[in-house]
């Protein structure tokens, strides 16, 4: 099985659930302590062995490109004693991977955004990392999907069980154990986006990561707008699941939804607690604050 070396990060959405922060700033650039969300995502892909990354952007998302570019004025300002660490960090961001950009001219949905990656991925499998889902963990979620692809030779999705309330806003997977397979691997032969009550297959939902094979493009070509009038990637993956089967990987790692305000705060607080620079001071502050609640 060929090694997966390409990833796609759709980051063109309007982020309406995080307004007004996202009026002029992409939600993918919301910081988690001191790094924008999308940097954690690019770092996850790189740790999984991905070499080439396509970020799908849109109007008003130019600062994502700037973030992964060299910054000569800043680098000159940092080239002095005492600033070595900051300089190294800035240079490191620009050298993380080969990063490419394409603009989705209309936000017609995640499926439409992924369709734009076809000239980039060609006939190769690729990982999709949703630009507003940060997953922290020792074993990168993208790597867990790559291993599942190598084991079964078909598309794979990162799944976790969510509450009945949450499943209405996400997707629901029809799962079955894989005989002889790992305990956290499932065969998915159908799925539904934003199921109405009674429509759900299980409480397993795709959370922010999938590994797709090129057949997805032929399916996306005829995928009609679904929930919310958008071209839903889940609808295309459902067809892939029904025709070829998809592996569900109940991944290890903690996922933060940077597309909603509570998720943003959970990511901030939990990351700050273990941050090498501010962790101990923030923990003391939080304990004191909690005592007053
Ligand atoms: P979401 O549906 O969560 O993003 O898509 P959104 O449209 O920004 O959400 P609202 O406005 O708060 O409801 C998941 C991922 O897909 C990208 C988003 O940027 C996000 O990273 N996306 C979504 C696109 O790239 N293009 C689209 O047309 C829609």
mmCIF file of N, CA and C in Angstrom, residues 61-166:
data_model
loop_
_atom_site.group_PDB
_atom_site.id
_atom_site.type_symbol
_atom_site.label_atom_id
_atom_site.label_comp_id
_atom_site.label_asym_id
_atom_site.label_seq_id
_atom_site.Cartn_x
_atom_site.Cartn_y
_atom_site.Cartn_z
ATOM 1 N N UNK A 61 -9.332 35.169 4.239
ATOM 2 C CA UNK A 61 -8.538 34.144 4.931
ATOM 3 C C UNK A 61 -7.043 34.298 4.654
ATOM 4 N N UNK A 62 -6.669 35.439 4.079
ATOM 5 C CA UNK A 62 -5.274 35.654 3.670
ATOM 6 C C UNK A 62 -4.267 35.512 4.796
ATOM 7 N N UNK A 63 -4.682 35.808 6.037
ATOM 8 C CA UNK A 63 -3.674 35.732 7.116
ATOM 9 C C UNK A 63 -3.258 34.291 7.399
ATOM 10 N N UNK A 64 -4.042 33.331 6.923
ATOM 11 C CA UNK A 64 -3.596 31.927 7.073
ATOM 12 C C UNK A 64 -2.331 31.738 6.225
ATOM 13 N N UNK A 65 -2.351 32.293 5.008
ATOM 14 C CA UNK A 65 -1.169 32.181 4.140
ATOM 15 C C UNK A 65 0.015 32.894 4.780
ATOM 16 N N UNK A 66 -0.232 34.091 5.314
ATOM 17 C CA UNK A 66 0.858 34.849 5.943
ATOM 18 C C UNK A 66 1.469 34.064 7.100
ATOM 19 N N UNK A 67 0.616 33.363 7.845
ATOM 20 C CA UNK A 67 1.120 32.663 9.031
ATOM 21 C C UNK A 67 2.143 31.588 8.664
ATOM 22 N N UNK A 68 1.935 30.924 7.522
ATOM 23 C CA UNK A 68 2.853 29.840 7.152
ATOM 24 C C UNK A 68 3.960 30.306 6.201
ATOM 25 N N UNK A 69 4.058 31.620 6.002
ATOM 26 C CA UNK A 69 5.065 32.194 5.112
ATOM 27 C C UNK A 69 6.231 32.737 5.947
ATOM 28 N N UNK A 70 7.349 33.062 5.277
ATOM 29 C CA UNK A 70 8.428 33.768 5.949
ATOM 30 C C UNK A 70 7.958 35.186 6.262
ATOM 31 N N UNK A 71 8.525 35.804 7.296
ATOM 32 C CA UNK A 71 8.142 37.162 7.691
ATOM 33 C C UNK A 71 9.420 37.976 7.872
ATOM 34 N N UNK A 72 10.007 38.478 6.744
ATOM 35 C CA UNK A 72 11.347 39.091 6.810
ATOM 36 C C UNK A 72 11.492 40.209 7.841
ATOM 37 N N UNK A 73 10.499 41.097 7.928
ATOM 38 C CA UNK A 73 10.654 42.220 8.884
ATOM 39 C C UNK A 73 10.722 41.690 10.316
ATOM 40 N N UNK A 74 9.822 40.750 10.619
ATOM 41 C CA UNK A 74 9.788 40.171 11.956
ATOM 42 C C UNK A 74 11.084 39.416 12.241
ATOM 43 N N UNK A 75 11.551 38.660 11.252
ATOM 44 C CA UNK A 75 12.779 37.879 11.437
ATOM 45 C C UNK A 75 13.969 38.808 11.707
ATOM 46 N N UNK A 76 14.015 39.952 11.005
ATOM 47 C CA UNK A 76 15.102 40.916 11.236
ATOM 48 C C UNK A 76 15.009 41.454 12.661
ATOM 49 N N UNK A 77 13.780 41.769 13.074
ATOM 50 C CA UNK A 77 13.590 42.312 14.424
ATOM 51 C C UNK A 77 13.960 41.287 15.500
ATOM 52 N N UNK A 78 13.792 40.015 15.186
ATOM 53 C CA UNK A 78 14.068 38.975 16.186
ATOM 54 C C UNK A 78 15.526 38.503 16.170
ATOM 55 N N UNK A 79 16.275 38.943 15.153
ATOM 56 C CA UNK A 79 17.668 38.498 15.023
ATOM 57 C C UNK A 79 18.570 39.268 15.974
ATOM 58 N N UNK A 80 18.311 39.150 17.259
ATOM 59 C CA UNK A 80 19.167 39.806 18.250
ATOM 60 C C UNK A 80 19.191 38.965 19.528
ATOM 61 N N UNK A 81 20.210 39.166 20.336
ATOM 62 C CA UNK A 81 20.345 38.335 21.539
ATOM 63 C C UNK A 81 19.080 38.362 22.399
ATOM 64 N N UNK A 82 18.727 37.212 22.894
ATOM 65 C CA UNK A 82 17.549 37.098 23.767
ATOM 66 C C UNK A 82 16.290 36.715 23.005
ATOM 67 N N UNK A 83 16.328 36.841 21.684
ATOM 68 C CA UNK A 83 15.119 36.545 20.891
ATOM 69 C C UNK A 83 15.300 35.263 20.064
ATOM 70 N N UNK A 84 16.353 34.503 20.354
ATOM 71 C CA UNK A 84 16.672 33.339 19.518
ATOM 72 C C UNK A 84 15.516 32.347 19.432
ATOM 73 N N UNK A 85 14.858 32.104 20.580
ATOM 74 C CA UNK A 85 13.804 31.089 20.608
ATOM 75 C C UNK A 85 12.623 31.516 19.735
ATOM 76 N N UNK A 86 12.256 32.790 19.848
ATOM 77 C CA UNK A 86 11.129 33.296 19.048
ATOM 78 C C UNK A 86 11.454 33.246 17.564
ATOM 79 N N UNK A 87 12.713 33.574 17.233
ATOM 80 C CA UNK A 87 13.127 33.547 15.823
ATOM 81 C C UNK A 87 13.056 32.122 15.288
ATOM 82 N N UNK A 88 13.574 31.205 16.083
ATOM 83 C CA UNK A 88 13.574 29.796 15.668
ATOM 84 C C UNK A 88 12.139 29.306 15.449
ATOM 85 N N UNK A 89 11.249 29.720 16.332
ATOM 86 C CA UNK A 89 9.845 29.304 16.249
ATOM 87 C C UNK A 89 9.201 29.846 14.964
ATOM 88 N N UNK A 90 9.470 31.136 14.669
ATOM 89 C CA UNK A 90 8.883 31.750 13.473
ATOM 90 C C UNK A 90 9.399 31.093 12.202
ATOM 91 N N UNK A 91 10.705 30.811 12.179
ATOM 92 C CA UNK A 91 11.273 30.158 11.004
ATOM 93 C C UNK A 91 10.724 28.739 10.862
ATOM 94 N N UNK A 92 10.525 28.079 12.007
ATOM 95 C CA UNK A 92 10.016 26.704 12.010
ATOM 96 C C UNK A 92 8.632 26.605 11.393
ATOM 97 N N UNK A 93 7.786 27.591 11.661
ATOM 98 C CA UNK A 93 6.409 27.557 11.137
ATOM 99 C C UNK A 93 6.437 27.604 9.603
ATOM 100 N N UNK A 94 7.327 28.440 9.068
ATOM 101 C CA UNK A 94 7.394 28.575 7.606
ATOM 102 C C UNK A 94 7.984 27.324 6.947
ATOM 103 N N UNK A 95 8.670 26.502 7.745
ATOM 104 C CA UNK A 95 9.311 25.321 7.154
ATOM 105 C C UNK A 95 8.636 24.010 7.528
ATOM 106 N N UNK A 96 7.430 24.077 8.086
ATOM 107 C CA UNK A 96 6.774 22.865 8.586
ATOM 108 C C UNK A 96 6.541 21.807 7.507
ATOM 109 N N UNK A 97 6.083 22.251 6.330
ATOM 110 C CA UNK A 97 5.726 21.306 5.255
ATOM 111 C C UNK A 97 5.639 22.089 3.957
ATOM 112 N N UNK A 98 5.406 21.394 2.851
ATOM 113 C CA UNK A 98 5.100 22.099 1.601
ATOM 114 C C UNK A 98 3.621 22.450 1.670
ATOM 115 N N UNK A 99 3.328 23.732 1.832
ATOM 116 C CA UNK A 99 1.918 24.118 1.999
ATOM 117 C C UNK A 99 1.440 24.865 0.763
ATOM 118 N N UNK A 100 0.322 24.412 0.230
ATOM 119 C CA UNK A 100 -0.275 25.005 -0.973
ATOM 120 C C UNK A 100 -1.635 25.585 -0.593
ATOM 121 N N UNK A 101 -2.101 26.526 -1.389
ATOM 122 C CA UNK A 101 -3.388 27.160 -1.086
ATOM 123 C C UNK A 101 -4.254 27.216 -2.338
ATOM 124 N N UNK A 102 -5.555 27.049 -2.141
ATOM 125 C CA UNK A 102 -6.504 27.290 -3.233
ATOM 126 C C UNK A 102 -7.721 27.945 -2.600
ATOM 127 N N UNK A 103 -8.375 28.820 -3.341
ATOM 128 C CA UNK A 103 -9.535 29.516 -2.768
ATOM 129 C C UNK A 103 -10.835 28.876 -3.244
ATOM 130 N N UNK A 104 -11.701 28.623 -2.295
ATOM 131 C CA UNK A 104 -13.065 28.186 -2.624
ATOM 132 C C UNK A 104 -13.861 29.481 -2.804
ATOM 133 N N UNK A 105 -14.315 29.719 -4.011
ATOM 134 C CA UNK A 105 -14.881 31.044 -4.301
ATOM 135 C C UNK A 105 -16.263 31.255 -3.698
ATOM 136 N N UNK A 106 -16.972 30.163 -3.456
ATOM 137 C CA UNK A 106 -18.279 30.263 -2.778
ATOM 138 C C UNK A 106 -18.309 29.170 -1.720
ATOM 139 N N UNK A 107 -18.814 29.489 -0.542
ATOM 140 C CA UNK A 107 -18.850 28.471 0.518
ATOM 141 C C UNK A 107 -20.086 27.589 0.327
ATOM 142 N N UNK A 108 -19.925 26.619 -0.561
ATOM 143 C CA UNK A 108 -21.062 25.754 -0.906
ATOM 144 C C UNK A 108 -21.069 24.465 -0.092
ATOM 145 N N UNK A 109 -20.183 24.352 0.875
ATOM 146 C CA UNK A 109 -20.182 23.177 1.739
ATOM 147 C C UNK A 109 -18.834 22.470 1.749
ATOM 148 N N UNK A 110 -18.665 21.607 2.770
ATOM 149 C CA UNK A 110 -17.398 20.888 2.950
ATOM 150 C C UNK A 110 -17.106 19.969 1.761
ATOM 151 N N UNK A 111 -18.158 19.335 1.229
ATOM 152 C CA UNK A 111 -17.973 18.456 0.064
ATOM 153 C C UNK A 111 -17.455 19.240 -1.123
ATOM 154 N N UNK A 112 -18.019 20.409 -1.323
ATOM 155 C CA UNK A 112 -17.588 21.286 -2.427
ATOM 156 C C UNK A 112 -16.136 21.720 -2.218
ATOM 157 N N UNK A 113 -15.771 22.013 -0.965
ATOM 158 C CA UNK A 113 -14.394 22.422 -0.660
ATOM 159 C C UNK A 113 -13.424 21.287 -0.980
ATOM 160 N N UNK A 114 -13.757 20.076 -0.552
ATOM 161 C CA UNK A 114 -12.851 18.937 -0.774
ATOM 162 C C UNK A 114 -12.722 18.639 -2.272
ATOM 163 N N UNK A 115 -13.797 18.848 -3.013
ATOM 164 C CA UNK A 115 -13.768 18.628 -4.476
ATOM 165 C C UNK A 115 -12.662 19.462 -5.127
ATOM 166 N N UNK A 116 -12.352 20.607 -4.521
ATOM 167 C CA UNK A 116 -11.340 21.504 -5.084
ATOM 168 C C UNK A 116 -9.923 20.932 -4.979
ATOM 169 N N UNK A 117 -9.771 19.872 -4.187
ATOM 170 C CA UNK A 117 -8.428 19.305 -3.977
ATOM 171 C C UNK A 117 -8.021 18.327 -5.072
ATOM 172 N N UNK A 118 -8.925 18.037 -6.009
ATOM 173 C CA UNK A 118 -8.646 16.986 -7.004
ATOM 174 C C UNK A 118 -7.334 17.198 -7.777
ATOM 175 N N UNK A 119 -7.069 18.408 -8.312
ATOM 176 C CA UNK A 119 -5.803 18.561 -9.043
ATOM 177 C C UNK A 119 -4.582 18.366 -8.148
ATOM 178 N N UNK A 120 -4.749 18.577 -6.841
ATOM 179 C CA UNK A 120 -3.637 18.445 -5.887
ATOM 180 C C UNK A 120 -3.388 16.979 -5.532
ATOM 181 N N UNK A 121 -4.461 16.241 -5.270
ATOM 182 C CA UNK A 121 -4.264 14.856 -4.806
ATOM 183 C C UNK A 121 -4.192 13.861 -5.961
ATOM 184 N N UNK A 122 -4.757 14.213 -7.128
ATOM 185 C CA UNK A 122 -4.708 13.319 -8.287
ATOM 186 C C UNK A 122 -5.241 11.941 -7.949
ATOM 187 N N UNK A 123 -4.433 10.911 -8.202
ATOM 188 C CA UNK A 123 -4.914 9.536 -7.985
ATOM 189 C C UNK A 123 -4.457 8.987 -6.639
ATOM 190 N N UNK A 124 -4.007 9.863 -5.744
ATOM 191 C CA UNK A 124 -3.487 9.384 -4.448
ATOM 192 C C UNK A 124 -4.533 9.484 -3.339
ATOM 193 N N UNK A 125 -4.424 8.612 -2.324
ATOM 194 C CA UNK A 125 -5.265 8.799 -1.137
ATOM 195 C C UNK A 125 -4.785 10.025 -0.366
ATOM 196 N N UNK A 126 -5.645 10.614 0.421
ATOM 197 C CA UNK A 126 -5.248 11.823 1.166
ATOM 198 C C UNK A 126 -6.047 11.942 2.459
ATOM 199 N N UNK A 127 -5.442 12.596 3.432
ATOM 200 C CA UNK A 127 -6.127 12.820 4.706
ATOM 201 C C UNK A 127 -6.821 14.178 4.644
ATOM 202 N N UNK A 128 -8.040 14.255 5.164
ATOM 203 C CA UNK A 128 -8.725 15.542 5.304
ATOM 204 C C UNK A 128 -8.771 15.874 6.791
ATOM 205 N N UNK A 129 -8.219 17.046 7.142
ATOM 206 C CA UNK A 129 -8.252 17.499 8.541
ATOM 207 C C UNK A 129 -9.113 18.755 8.561
ATOM 208 N N UNK A 130 -10.277 18.697 9.171
ATOM 209 C CA UNK A 130 -11.188 19.835 9.174
ATOM 210 C C UNK A 130 -10.510 20.994 9.921
ATOM 211 N N UNK A 131 -10.551 22.164 9.295
ATOM 212 C CA UNK A 131 -9.769 23.289 9.806
ATOM 213 C C UNK A 131 -10.200 23.835 11.143
ATOM 214 N N UNK A 132 -11.366 23.422 11.635
ATOM 215 C CA UNK A 132 -11.806 23.932 12.931
ATOM 216 C C UNK A 132 -11.850 22.841 13.997
ATOM 217 N N UNK A 133 -11.287 21.673 13.689
ATOM 218 C CA UNK A 133 -11.234 20.592 14.674
ATOM 219 C C UNK A 133 -9.788 20.320 15.051
ATOM 220 N N UNK A 134 -9.427 20.677 16.271
ATOM 221 C CA UNK A 134 -8.072 20.422 16.758
ATOM 222 C C UNK A 134 -8.120 19.142 17.587
ATOM 223 N N UNK A 135 -7.225 18.220 17.274
ATOM 224 C CA UNK A 135 -7.171 16.969 18.047
ATOM 225 C C UNK A 135 -5.785 16.849 18.658
ATOM 226 N N UNK A 136 -5.754 16.826 19.981
ATOM 227 C CA UNK A 136 -4.477 16.728 20.712
ATOM 228 C C UNK A 136 -4.281 15.277 21.144
ATOM 229 N N UNK A 137 -3.075 14.793 21.059
ATOM 230 C CA UNK A 137 -2.801 13.433 21.537
ATOM 231 C C UNK A 137 -1.410 13.001 21.125
ATOM 232 N N UNK A 138 -0.897 12.010 21.858
ATOM 233 C CA UNK A 138 0.433 11.473 21.581
ATOM 234 C C UNK A 138 0.516 10.916 20.166
ATOM 235 N N UNK A 139 -0.508 10.104 19.832
ATOM 236 C CA UNK A 139 -0.539 9.423 18.537
ATOM 237 C C UNK A 139 -1.432 10.266 17.612
ATOM 238 N N UNK A 140 -0.852 10.971 16.631
ATOM 239 C CA UNK A 140 -1.684 11.865 15.820
ATOM 240 C C UNK A 140 -2.860 11.137 15.176
ATOM 241 N N UNK A 141 -4.037 11.736 15.256
ATOM 242 C CA UNK A 141 -5.226 11.093 14.703
ATOM 243 C C UNK A 141 -5.004 10.774 13.214
ATOM 244 N N UNK A 142 -4.349 11.681 12.489
ATOM 245 C CA UNK A 142 -4.098 11.447 11.056
ATOM 246 C C UNK A 142 -3.265 10.180 10.861
ATOM 247 N N UNK A 143 -2.326 9.925 11.772
ATOM 248 C CA UNK A 143 -1.494 8.720 11.662
ATOM 249 C C UNK A 143 -2.335 7.471 11.917
ATOM 250 N N UNK A 144 -3.293 7.576 12.853
ATOM 251 C CA UNK A 144 -4.170 6.435 13.140
ATOM 252 C C UNK A 144 -4.983 6.079 11.890
ATOM 253 N N UNK A 145 -5.404 7.097 11.137
ATOM 254 C CA UNK A 145 -6.169 6.841 9.908
ATOM 255 C C UNK A 145 -5.270 6.252 8.819
ATOM 256 N N UNK A 146 -4.037 6.752 8.739
ATOM 257 C CA UNK A 146 -3.098 6.218 7.733
ATOM 258 C C UNK A 146 -2.848 4.729 7.987
ATOM 259 N N UNK A 147 -2.720 4.366 9.260
ATOM 260 C CA UNK A 147 -2.473 2.946 9.577
ATOM 261 C C UNK A 147 -3.694 2.100 9.210
ATOM 262 N N UNK A 148 -4.891 2.648 9.431
ATOM 263 C CA UNK A 148 -6.114 1.909 9.077
ATOM 264 C C UNK A 148 -6.197 1.736 7.559
ATOM 265 N N UNK A 149 -5.774 2.760 6.823
ATOM 266 C CA UNK A 149 -5.770 2.653 5.355
ATOM 267 C C UNK A 149 -4.796 1.551 4.925
ATOM 268 N N UNK A 150 -3.622 1.551 5.564
ATOM 269 C CA UNK A 150 -2.627 0.530 5.205
ATOM 270 C C UNK A 150 -3.127 -0.873 5.551
ATOM 271 N N UNK A 151 -3.922 -0.986 6.627
ATOM 272 C CA UNK A 151 -4.410 -2.303 7.053
ATOM 273 C C UNK A 151 -5.544 -2.820 6.163
ATOM 274 N N UNK A 152 -6.446 -1.959 5.743
ATOM 275 C CA UNK A 152 -7.658 -2.437 5.043
ATOM 276 C C UNK A 152 -7.755 -1.962 3.588
ATOM 277 N N UNK A 153 -6.902 -0.992 3.205
ATOM 278 C CA UNK A 153 -6.884 -0.542 1.806
ATOM 279 C C UNK A 153 -8.127 0.198 1.359
ATOM 280 N N UNK A 154 -8.815 0.832 2.297
ATOM 281 C CA UNK A 154 -9.997 1.608 1.901
ATOM 282 C C UNK A 154 -10.065 2.880 2.746
ATOM 283 N N UNK A 155 -10.995 3.754 2.391
ATOM 284 C CA UNK A 155 -11.134 5.025 3.102
ATOM 285 C C UNK A 155 -11.373 4.781 4.598
ATOM 286 N N UNK A 156 -11.015 5.758 5.412
ATOM 287 C CA UNK A 156 -11.182 5.625 6.867
ATOM 288 C C UNK A 156 -11.652 6.960 7.441
ATOM 289 N N UNK A 157 -12.422 6.875 8.519
ATOM 290 C CA UNK A 157 -12.890 8.111 9.162
ATOM 291 C C UNK A 157 -12.606 8.040 10.661
ATOM 292 N N UNK A 158 -12.275 9.172 11.259
ATOM 293 C CA UNK A 158 -12.053 9.243 12.705
ATOM 294 C C UNK A 158 -13.406 9.406 13.386
ATOM 295 N N UNK A 159 -13.732 8.483 14.286
ATOM 296 C CA UNK A 159 -15.053 8.533 14.933
ATOM 297 C C UNK A 159 -14.924 8.490 16.450
ATOM 298 N N UNK A 160 -15.965 9.023 17.101
ATOM 299 C CA UNK A 160 -16.098 8.895 18.551
ATOM 300 C C UNK A 160 -17.589 8.878 18.874
ATOM 301 N N UNK A 161 -17.925 8.264 20.025
ATOM 302 C CA UNK A 161 -19.323 8.304 20.452
ATOM 303 C C UNK A 161 -19.621 9.668 21.051
ATOM 304 N N UNK A 162 -20.763 10.240 20.675
ATOM 305 C CA UNK A 162 -21.170 11.552 21.184
ATOM 306 C C UNK A 162 -22.567 11.412 21.808
ATOM 307 N N UNK A 163 -23.064 12.470 22.420
ATOM 308 C CA UNK A 163 -24.383 12.392 23.049
ATOM 309 C C UNK A 163 -25.476 12.403 21.984
ATOM 310 N N UNK A 164 -26.675 11.974 22.383
ATOM 311 C CA UNK A 164 -27.814 11.961 21.455
ATOM 312 C C UNK A 164 -28.115 13.383 20.977
ATOM 313 N N UNK A 165 -27.895 14.326 21.861
ATOM 314 C CA UNK A 165 -28.119 15.728 21.519
ATOM 315 C C UNK A 165 -27.119 16.178 20.437
ATOM 316 N N UNK A 166 -25.854 15.766 20.598
ATOM 317 C CA UNK A 166 -24.800 16.185 19.648
ATOM 318 C C UNK A 166 -24.964 15.518 18.293
#
